């Protein structure tokens, strides 16, 4: 059974930085793609960034140039470094795993419990 555990959320002022971690219990063919999603209050869950097999990376336009995803296979952990944070980045952030990358949340079989990020102006 694959389990994902996020950590690193918190509150920060606009312009600040946070680094989220997603620990993946085991890598299988069903976890080749790790994605970070976020769900702002009252809105739909949206993709932030994805990494496939530790290599191919895609970012949403809203975070490009500010957020960086990375994967440390030795630690079974995927990171999301978030810089130049804006109030509109406020959301619950989730990591998810699936066999392939997609912007569609339903393509991902495994999900973490989420970690809250709050950015104040």
PDB file of C-alpha atoms in Angstrom:
ATOM      1  CA  UNK A   1       0.000   0.000   0.000  1.00  0.00           C
ATOM      2  CA  UNK A   2       1.429   3.349  -1.049  1.00  0.00           C
ATOM      3  CA  UNK A   3       1.244   6.165   1.456  1.00  0.00           C
ATOM      4  CA  UNK A   4       2.107   9.824   0.952  1.00  0.00           C
ATOM      5  CA  UNK A   5       2.828  12.159   3.842  1.00  0.00           C
ATOM      6  CA  UNK A   6       3.189  15.905   3.340  1.00  0.00           C
ATOM      7  CA  UNK A   7       4.882  18.305   5.694  1.00  0.00           C
ATOM      8  CA  UNK A   8       6.300  21.805   5.729  1.00  0.00           C
ATOM      9  CA  UNK A   9       3.236  23.988   5.438  1.00  0.00           C
ATOM     10  CA  UNK A  10       2.729  27.084   7.528  1.00  0.00           C
ATOM     11  CA  UNK A  11       2.075  30.795   7.506  1.00  0.00           C
ATOM     12  CA  UNK A  12       4.335  33.292   5.807  1.00  0.00           C
ATOM     13  CA  UNK A  13       4.210  36.865   4.622  1.00  0.00           C
ATOM     14  CA  UNK A  14       4.046  37.752   0.955  1.00  0.00           C
ATOM     15  CA  UNK A  15       7.464  37.472  -0.645  1.00  0.00           C
ATOM     16  CA  UNK A  16       8.530  34.744   1.731  1.00  0.00           C
ATOM     17  CA  UNK A  17       9.425  31.107   1.113  1.00  0.00           C
ATOM     18  CA  UNK A  18       8.327  27.678   2.253  1.00  0.00           C
ATOM     19  CA  UNK A  19       9.519  24.185   1.384  1.00  0.00           C
ATOM     20  CA  UNK A  20       7.032  21.339   1.345  1.00  0.00           C
ATOM     21  CA  UNK A  21       7.996  17.689   1.553  1.00  0.00           C
ATOM     22  CA  UNK A  22       6.129  14.613   0.370  1.00  0.00           C
ATOM     23  CA  UNK A  23       7.429  11.318   1.674  1.00  0.00           C
ATOM     24  CA  UNK A  24       6.466   8.383  -0.527  1.00  0.00           C
ATOM     25  CA  UNK A  25       6.337   5.029   1.280  1.00  0.00           C
ATOM     26  CA  UNK A  26       7.338   3.019  -1.790  1.00  0.00           C
ATOM     27  CA  UNK A  27       7.949   3.577  -5.465  1.00  0.00           C
ATOM     28  CA  UNK A  28       6.018   1.408  -7.907  1.00  0.00           C
ATOM     29  CA  UNK A  29       4.797   1.711 -11.475  1.00  0.00           C
ATOM     30  CA  UNK A  30       1.792   3.480  -9.964  1.00  0.00           C
ATOM     31  CA  UNK A  31       3.947   6.224  -8.438  1.00  0.00           C
ATOM     32  CA  UNK A  32       6.070   7.160 -11.433  1.00  0.00           C
ATOM     33  CA  UNK A  33       4.433  10.562 -11.490  1.00  0.00           C
ATOM     34  CA  UNK A  34       4.350  12.717  -8.370  1.00  0.00           C
ATOM     35  CA  UNK A  35       2.265  15.820  -8.523  1.00  0.00           C
ATOM     36  CA  UNK A  36       1.640  18.743  -6.229  1.00  0.00           C
ATOM     37  CA  UNK A  37      -1.909  20.080  -6.222  1.00  0.00           C
ATOM     38  CA  UNK A  38      -3.527  22.864  -4.264  1.00  0.00           C
ATOM     39  CA  UNK A  39      -7.045  23.760  -3.294  1.00  0.00           C
ATOM     40  CA  UNK A  40      -7.759  27.353  -2.295  1.00  0.00           C
ATOM     41  CA  UNK A  41     -10.749  27.937  -0.016  1.00  0.00           C
ATOM     42  CA  UNK A  42     -13.977  27.525  -1.944  1.00  0.00           C
ATOM     43  CA  UNK A  43     -12.240  26.606  -5.182  1.00  0.00           C
ATOM     44  CA  UNK A  44     -11.412  23.504  -7.181  1.00  0.00           C
ATOM     45  CA  UNK A  45      -8.245  21.526  -6.671  1.00  0.00           C
ATOM     46  CA  UNK A  46      -5.660  22.470  -9.293  1.00  0.00           C
ATOM     47  CA  UNK A  47      -2.335  21.100 -10.398  1.00  0.00           C
ATOM     48  CA  UNK A  48       0.755  23.061  -9.398  1.00  0.00           C
ATOM     49  CA  UNK A  49       3.574  20.930 -10.769  1.00  0.00           C
ATOM     50  CA  UNK A  50       4.408  17.357 -11.694  1.00  0.00           C
ATOM     51  CA  UNK A  51       7.563  15.268 -11.975  1.00  0.00           C
ATOM     52  CA  UNK A  52       7.711  12.037 -13.934  1.00  0.00           C
ATOM     53  CA  UNK A  53      10.236   9.307 -13.092  1.00  0.00           C
ATOM     54  CA  UNK A  54      12.403  11.896 -11.396  1.00  0.00           C
ATOM     55  CA  UNK A  55      12.972  13.687 -14.664  1.00  0.00           C
ATOM     56  CA  UNK A  56      10.318  15.402 -16.767  1.00  0.00           C
ATOM     57  CA  UNK A  57       8.888  18.398 -14.931  1.00  0.00           C
ATOM     58  CA  UNK A  58       5.908  20.587 -15.751  1.00  0.00           C
ATOM     59  CA  UNK A  59       4.772  23.716 -13.897  1.00  0.00           C
ATOM     60  CA  UNK A  60       1.510  25.588 -14.031  1.00  0.00           C
ATOM     61  CA  UNK A  61       1.823  29.092 -15.414  1.00  0.00           C
ATOM     62  CA  UNK A  62       0.828  30.586 -12.064  1.00  0.00           C
ATOM     63  CA  UNK A  63       3.920  29.227 -10.286  1.00  0.00           C
ATOM     64  CA  UNK A  64       6.486  29.046 -13.073  1.00  0.00           C
ATOM     65  CA  UNK A  65       9.701  30.761 -12.043  1.00  0.00           C
ATOM     66  CA  UNK A  66       8.721  30.826  -8.364  1.00  0.00           C
ATOM     67  CA  UNK A  67       8.234  27.171  -7.399  1.00  0.00           C
ATOM     68  CA  UNK A  68      10.675  24.280  -7.894  1.00  0.00           C
ATOM     69  CA  UNK A  69       9.905  20.586  -7.612  1.00  0.00           C
ATOM     70  CA  UNK A  70      12.670  18.089  -6.903  1.00  0.00           C
ATOM     71  CA  UNK A  71      12.935  14.419  -6.038  1.00  0.00           C
ATOM     72  CA  UNK A  72      15.387  12.675  -3.730  1.00  0.00           C
ATOM     73  CA  UNK A  73      15.045   8.947  -4.332  1.00  0.00           C
ATOM     74  CA  UNK A  74      17.453   8.099  -1.510  1.00  0.00           C
ATOM     75  CA  UNK A  75      14.990   9.699   0.908  1.00  0.00           C
ATOM     76  CA  UNK A  76      11.822   8.667  -0.967  1.00  0.00           C
ATOM     77  CA  UNK A  77      10.846  12.314  -0.838  1.00  0.00           C
ATOM     78  CA  UNK A  78       9.606  14.898  -3.311  1.00  0.00           C
ATOM     79  CA  UNK A  79      10.044  18.551  -2.415  1.00  0.00           C
ATOM     80  CA  UNK A  80       8.278  21.726  -3.442  1.00  0.00           C
ATOM     81  CA  UNK A  81      10.349  24.843  -2.886  1.00  0.00           C
ATOM     82  CA  UNK A  82       8.077  27.864  -2.986  1.00  0.00           C
ATOM     83  CA  UNK A  83       9.635  31.311  -3.300  1.00  0.00           C
ATOM     84  CA  UNK A  84       8.161  34.785  -3.777  1.00  0.00           C
ATOM     85  CA  UNK A  85       4.914  33.610  -2.267  1.00  0.00           C
ATOM     86  CA  UNK A  86       1.766  35.598  -2.931  1.00  0.00           C
ATOM     87  CA  UNK A  87      -1.533  35.748  -1.017  1.00  0.00           C
ATOM     88  CA  UNK A  88      -3.169  33.917  -3.926  1.00  0.00           C
ATOM     89  CA  UNK A  89      -0.905  30.933  -3.203  1.00  0.00           C
ATOM     90  CA  UNK A  90      -2.879  30.371  -0.010  1.00  0.00           C
ATOM     91  CA  UNK A  91      -4.354  26.875  -0.204  1.00  0.00           C
ATOM     92  CA  UNK A  92      -4.245  23.351   1.096  1.00  0.00           C
ATOM     93  CA  UNK A  93      -1.403  21.660  -0.746  1.00  0.00           C
ATOM     94  CA  UNK A  94      -1.538  17.967  -1.584  1.00  0.00           C
ATOM     95  CA  UNK A  95       0.936  15.599  -3.139  1.00  0.00           C
ATOM     96  CA  UNK A  96      -0.395  12.821  -5.302  1.00  0.00           C
ATOM     97  CA  UNK A  97       1.034   9.807  -7.110  1.00  0.00           C
ATOM     98  CA  UNK A  98      -0.006   8.057 -10.267  1.00  0.00           C
ATOM     99  CA  UNK A  99       1.287   5.963 -13.113  1.00  0.00           C
ATOM    100  CA  UNK A 100       1.404   8.934 -15.478  1.00  0.00           C
ATOM    101  CA  UNK A 101       1.266  12.696 -15.187  1.00  0.00           C
ATOM    102  CA  UNK A 102      -1.890  14.628 -15.873  1.00  0.00           C
ATOM    103  CA  UNK A 103      -3.506  17.933 -14.919  1.00  0.00           C
ATOM    104  CA  UNK A 104      -6.593  15.874 -14.082  1.00  0.00           C
ATOM    105  CA  UNK A 105      -6.702  15.051 -10.375  1.00  0.00           C
ATOM    106  CA  UNK A 106      -8.602  11.840 -11.065  1.00  0.00           C
ATOM    107  CA  UNK A 107      -5.571  10.377 -12.837  1.00  0.00           C
ATOM    108  CA  UNK A 108      -3.797  10.064  -9.482  1.00  0.00           C
ATOM    109  CA  UNK A 109      -4.419   6.985  -7.402  1.00  0.00           C
ATOM    110  CA  UNK A 110      -2.698   7.983  -4.165  1.00  0.00           C
ATOM    111  CA  UNK A 111      -3.013  11.208  -2.154  1.00  0.00           C
ATOM    112  CA  UNK A 112      -1.509  12.653   0.961  1.00  0.00           C
ATOM    113  CA  UNK A 113      -3.544  14.281   3.697  1.00  0.00           C
ATOM    114  CA  UNK A 114      -2.568  17.810   2.709  1.00  0.00           C
ATOM    115  CA  UNK A 115      -0.645  20.627   4.357  1.00  0.00           C
ATOM    116  CA  UNK A 116      -1.922  24.182   4.726  1.00  0.00           C
ATOM    117  CA  UNK A 117      -0.043  27.133   3.269  1.00  0.00           C
ATOM    118  CA  UNK A 118      -1.195  30.615   4.234  1.00  0.00           C
ATOM    119  CA  UNK A 119       0.360  33.729   2.728  1.00  0.00           C
ATOM    120  CA  UNK A 120      -0.545  37.079   4.246  1.00  0.00           C
ATOM    121  CA  UNK A 121      -0.187  40.428   2.529  1.00  0.00           C
TER     122      UNK A 121
END
